[in-house]
Amino acid sequence: GENVEQHPSTLSVQEGDSAVIKCTYSDSASNYFPWYKQELGKGPQLIIDIRSNVGEKKDQRIAVTLNKTAKHFSLHITETQPEDSAVYFCAASHGDSWGKLQFGAGTQVVVTP
Amino acid sequence: SAVISQKPSRDICQRGTSLTIQCQVDSQVTMMFWYRQQPGQSLTLIATANQGSEATYESGFVIDKFPISRPNLTFSTLTVSNMSPEDSSIYLCSGVTGAHEQFFGPGTRLTVL
């Protein structure tokens, strides 16, 4: 089955700097890669996703890149703000198991003012 | 998008008892899932809630322990049966929209004594 690895496990950045989280996946059939932000005591919130026919997608300060050949994808947050502090999860799924997300272990992001 | 609510938000239960968690979606979703998130960990898929038929369970999860119902397109229940302290976890419901985006509920925080 699919295996998703996520790095780093923790990330501390100064406010205004950029944050990058990287994930690799094992199943070459995976074609959908969402990212979730989970604040303390809340459910995961979908912040951006990318499908395998796209190499990059951007939404304001957030961007995701996908390298299908290398089987890795990354989340980029620019101009970080204290409210970006949370746990971020990457995930992957493919058409045969649509909706069955395999999650990475998560990255605790701390943005210090 | 889809807004998902869960009841109860949290509970403390005695071992050997059962708890039923309710999940309500504000709009029709194509698929509904149940996940478990142990403290400080990532999300693990328990099962796919199939409308009007038996749920499809992932490896390591069985119907006798986690019976699931989905009587219509917007409502599902998960029961945690014969609970033990190892069942202490956050249980999350999710729904997949027609745009193939997956949204999560706020979670039910279960503590078993």
Tab-separated table of N, CA and C in Angstrom, chain A residues 41-96:
chain	number	residue	atom	x	y	z
A	41	GLY	N	-6.895	21.213	19.108
A	41	GLY	CA	-8.281	20.998	19.484
A	41	GLY	C	-9.279	21.054	18.342
A	42	LYS	N	-8.779	21.128	17.100
A	42	LYS	CA	-9.671	21.218	15.945
A	42	LYS	C	-9.407	20.086	14.965
A	43	GLY	N	-10.344	19.910	14.033
A	43	GLY	CA	-10.152	18.943	12.971
A	43	GLY	C	-9.235	19.492	11.890
A	44	PRO	N	-8.687	18.623	11.039
A	44	PRO	CA	-7.819	19.085	9.945
A	44	PRO	C	-8.596	19.958	8.960
A	45	GLN	N	-7.948	21.015	8.502
A	45	GLN	CA	-8.547	21.947	7.549
A	45	GLN	C	-7.801	21.849	6.231
A	46	LEU	N	-8.513	21.568	5.154
A	46	LEU	CA	-7.903	21.513	3.829
A	46	LEU	C	-7.437	22.905	3.420
A	47	ILE	N	-6.142	23.050	3.127
A	47	ILE	CA	-5.618	24.360	2.763
A	47	ILE	C	-5.237	24.446	1.289
A	48	ILE	N	-4.831	23.362	0.693
A	48	ILE	CA	-4.502	23.356	-0.715
A	48	ILE	C	-4.343	21.908	-1.152
A	49	ASP	N	-4.568	21.654	-2.432
A	49	ASP	CA	-4.356	20.313	-2.956
A	49	ASP	C	-3.828	20.410	-4.371
A	50	ILE	N	-3.266	19.310	-4.844
A	50	ILE	CA	-2.732	19.279	-6.198
A	50	ILE	C	-2.990	17.903	-6.788
A	51	ARG	N	-3.270	17.886	-8.075
A	51	ARG	CA	-3.493	16.627	-8.755
A	51	ARG	C	-2.320	16.338	-9.672
A	52	SER	N	-2.180	15.111	-10.090
A	52	SER	CA	-0.946	14.674	-10.738
A	52	SER	C	-0.743	15.264	-12.120
A	53	ASN	N	-1.759	15.914	-12.674
A	53	ASN	CA	-1.581	16.520	-13.991
A	53	ASN	C	-1.097	17.966	-13.901
A	54	VAL	N	-0.760	18.384	-12.671
A	54	VAL	CA	-0.310	19.755	-12.430
A	54	VAL	C	1.003	19.710	-11.673
A	55	GLY	N	1.948	20.591	-12.004
A	55	GLY	CA	3.237	20.590	-11.327
A	55	GLY	C	3.306	21.549	-10.156
A	56	GLU	N	2.479	22.605	-10.205
A	56	GLU	CA	2.527	23.597	-9.147
A	56	GLU	C	1.174	24.272	-9.030
A	57	LYS	N	0.828	24.639	-7.810
A	57	LYS	CA	-0.427	25.350	-7.565
A	57	LYS	C	-0.196	26.340	-6.447
A	58	LYS	N	-0.759	27.536	-6.609
A	58	LYS	CA	-0.523	28.582	-5.632
A	58	LYS	C	-1.842	29.216	-5.200
A	59	ASP	N	-1.923	29.547	-3.924
A	59	ASP	CA	-3.082	30.230	-3.379
A	59	ASP	C	-2.589	31.229	-2.343
A	60	GLN	N	-2.443	32.468	-2.770
A	60	GLN	CA	-1.948	33.556	-1.929
A	60	GLN	C	-0.572	33.200	-1.378
A	61	ARG	N	-0.408	33.032	-0.073
A	61	ARG	CA	0.920	32.786	0.493
A	61	ARG	C	1.300	31.299	0.501
A	62	ILE	N	0.421	30.473	0.018
A	62	ILE	CA	0.655	29.035	0.061
A	62	ILE	C	0.831	28.496	-1.346
A	63	ALA	N	1.790	27.601	-1.520
A	63	ALA	CA	2.003	26.955	-2.810
A	63	ALA	C	2.375	25.498	-2.573
A	64	VAL	N	2.026	24.666	-3.534
A	64	VAL	CA	2.412	23.265	-3.483
A	64	VAL	C	3.046	22.902	-4.819
A	65	THR	N	4.135	22.135	-4.757
A	65	THR	CA	4.795	21.649	-5.956
A	65	THR	C	4.791	20.136	-5.945
A	66	LEU	N	4.748	19.560	-7.118
A	66	LEU	CA	4.705	18.104	-7.262
A	66	LEU	C	5.728	17.657	-8.292
A	67	ASN	N	6.541	16.682	-7.923
A	67	ASN	CA	7.488	16.061	-8.839
A	67	ASN	C	7.120	14.583	-8.933
A	68	LYS	N	6.399	14.229	-9.995
A	68	LYS	CA	5.916	12.844	-10.116
A	68	LYS	C	7.050	11.858	-10.341
A	69	THR	N	8.056	12.297	-11.053
A	69	THR	CA	9.175	11.402	-11.343
A	69	THR	C	9.878	10.977	-10.052
A	70	ALA	N	10.114	11.958	-9.200
A	70	ALA	CA	10.794	11.693	-7.943
A	70	ALA	C	9.826	11.254	-6.852
A	71	LYS	N	8.530	11.349	-7.112
A	71	LYS	CA	7.485	10.998	-6.149
A	71	LYS	C	7.621	11.792	-4.869
A	72	HIS	N	7.715	13.114	-5.037
A	72	HIS	CA	7.659	13.951	-3.861
A	72	HIS	C	6.908	15.236	-4.147
A	73	PHE	N	6.342	15.803	-3.089
A	73	PHE	CA	5.612	17.055	-3.189
A	73	PHE	C	5.894	17.888	-1.946
A	74	SER	N	5.784	19.198	-2.112
A	74	SER	CA	6.193	20.109	-1.042
A	74	SER	C	5.171	21.212	-0.849
A	75	LEU	N	5.091	21.681	0.382
A	75	LEU	CA	4.255	22.830	0.742
A	75	LEU	C	5.172	24.004	1.060
A	76	HIS	N	4.869	25.141	0.458
A	76	HIS	CA	5.650	26.345	0.687
A	76	HIS	C	4.733	27.417	1.261
A	77	ILE	N	5.123	27.973	2.397
A	77	ILE	CA	4.390	29.086	2.993
A	77	ILE	C	5.328	30.281	3.024
A	78	THR	N	4.933	31.352	2.361
A	78	THR	CA	5.761	32.561	2.346
A	78	THR	C	5.212	33.579	3.335
A	79	GLU	N	6.090	34.508	3.715
A	79	GLU	CA	5.711	35.596	4.625
A	79	GLU	C	4.928	35.056	5.826
A	80	THR	N	5.510	34.118	6.519
A	80	THR	CA	4.797	33.444	7.610
A	80	THR	C	4.340	34.422	8.688
A	81	GLN	N	3.210	34.077	9.291
A	81	GLN	CA	2.606	34.876	10.342
A	81	GLN	C	2.353	33.979	11.550
A	82	PRO	N	2.237	34.549	12.743
A	82	PRO	CA	2.013	33.709	13.933
A	82	PRO	C	0.802	32.785	13.789
A	83	GLU	N	-0.216	33.214	13.070
A	83	GLU	CA	-1.410	32.365	12.899
A	83	GLU	C	-1.168	31.172	11.975
A	84	ASP	N	0.010	31.118	11.359
A	84	ASP	CA	0.371	29.929	10.575
A	84	ASP	C	0.858	28.802	11.478
A	85	SER	N	1.085	29.088	12.742
A	85	SER	CA	1.534	28.060	13.689
A	85	SER	C	0.453	26.995	13.843
A	86	ALA	N	0.813	25.745	13.563
A	86	ALA	CA	-0.131	24.623	13.593
A	86	ALA	C	0.630	23.365	13.214
A	87	VAL	N	-0.081	22.238	13.179
A	87	VAL	CA	0.479	21.007	12.630
A	87	VAL	C	-0.034	20.863	11.198
A	88	TYR	N	0.868	20.598	10.278
A	88	TYR	CA	0.527	20.443	8.872
A	88	TYR	C	0.728	18.981	8.469
A	89	PHE	N	-0.267	18.444	7.768
A	89	PHE	CA	-0.213	17.069	7.289
A	89	PHE	C	-0.285	17.042	5.774
A	90	CYS	N	0.574	16.245	5.155
A	90	CYS	CA	0.406	15.938	3.743
A	90	CYS	C	-0.312	14.601	3.638
A	91	ALA	N	-0.893	14.338	2.483
A	91	ALA	CA	-1.606	13.084	2.277
A	91	ALA	C	-1.586	12.743	0.792
A	92	ALA	N	-1.887	11.480	0.495
A	92	ALA	CA	-1.928	11.015	-0.887
A	92	ALA	C	-3.022	9.976	-1.054
A	93	SER	N	-3.592	9.942	-2.250
A	93	SER	CA	-4.536	8.880	-2.582
A	93	SER	C	-4.518	8.692	-4.096
A	94	HIS	N	-5.104	7.584	-4.579
A	94	HIS	CA	-5.175	7.374	-6.017
A	94	HIS	C	-6.548	6.861	-6.415
A	95	GLY	N	-6.772	6.849	-7.718
A	95	GLY	CA	-8.100	6.617	-8.256
A	95	GLY	C	-8.745	5.335	-7.808
A	96	ASP	N	-7.957	4.251	-7.684
A	96	ASP	CA	-8.527	2.964	-7.276
A	96	ASP	C	-9.042	3.005	-5.842
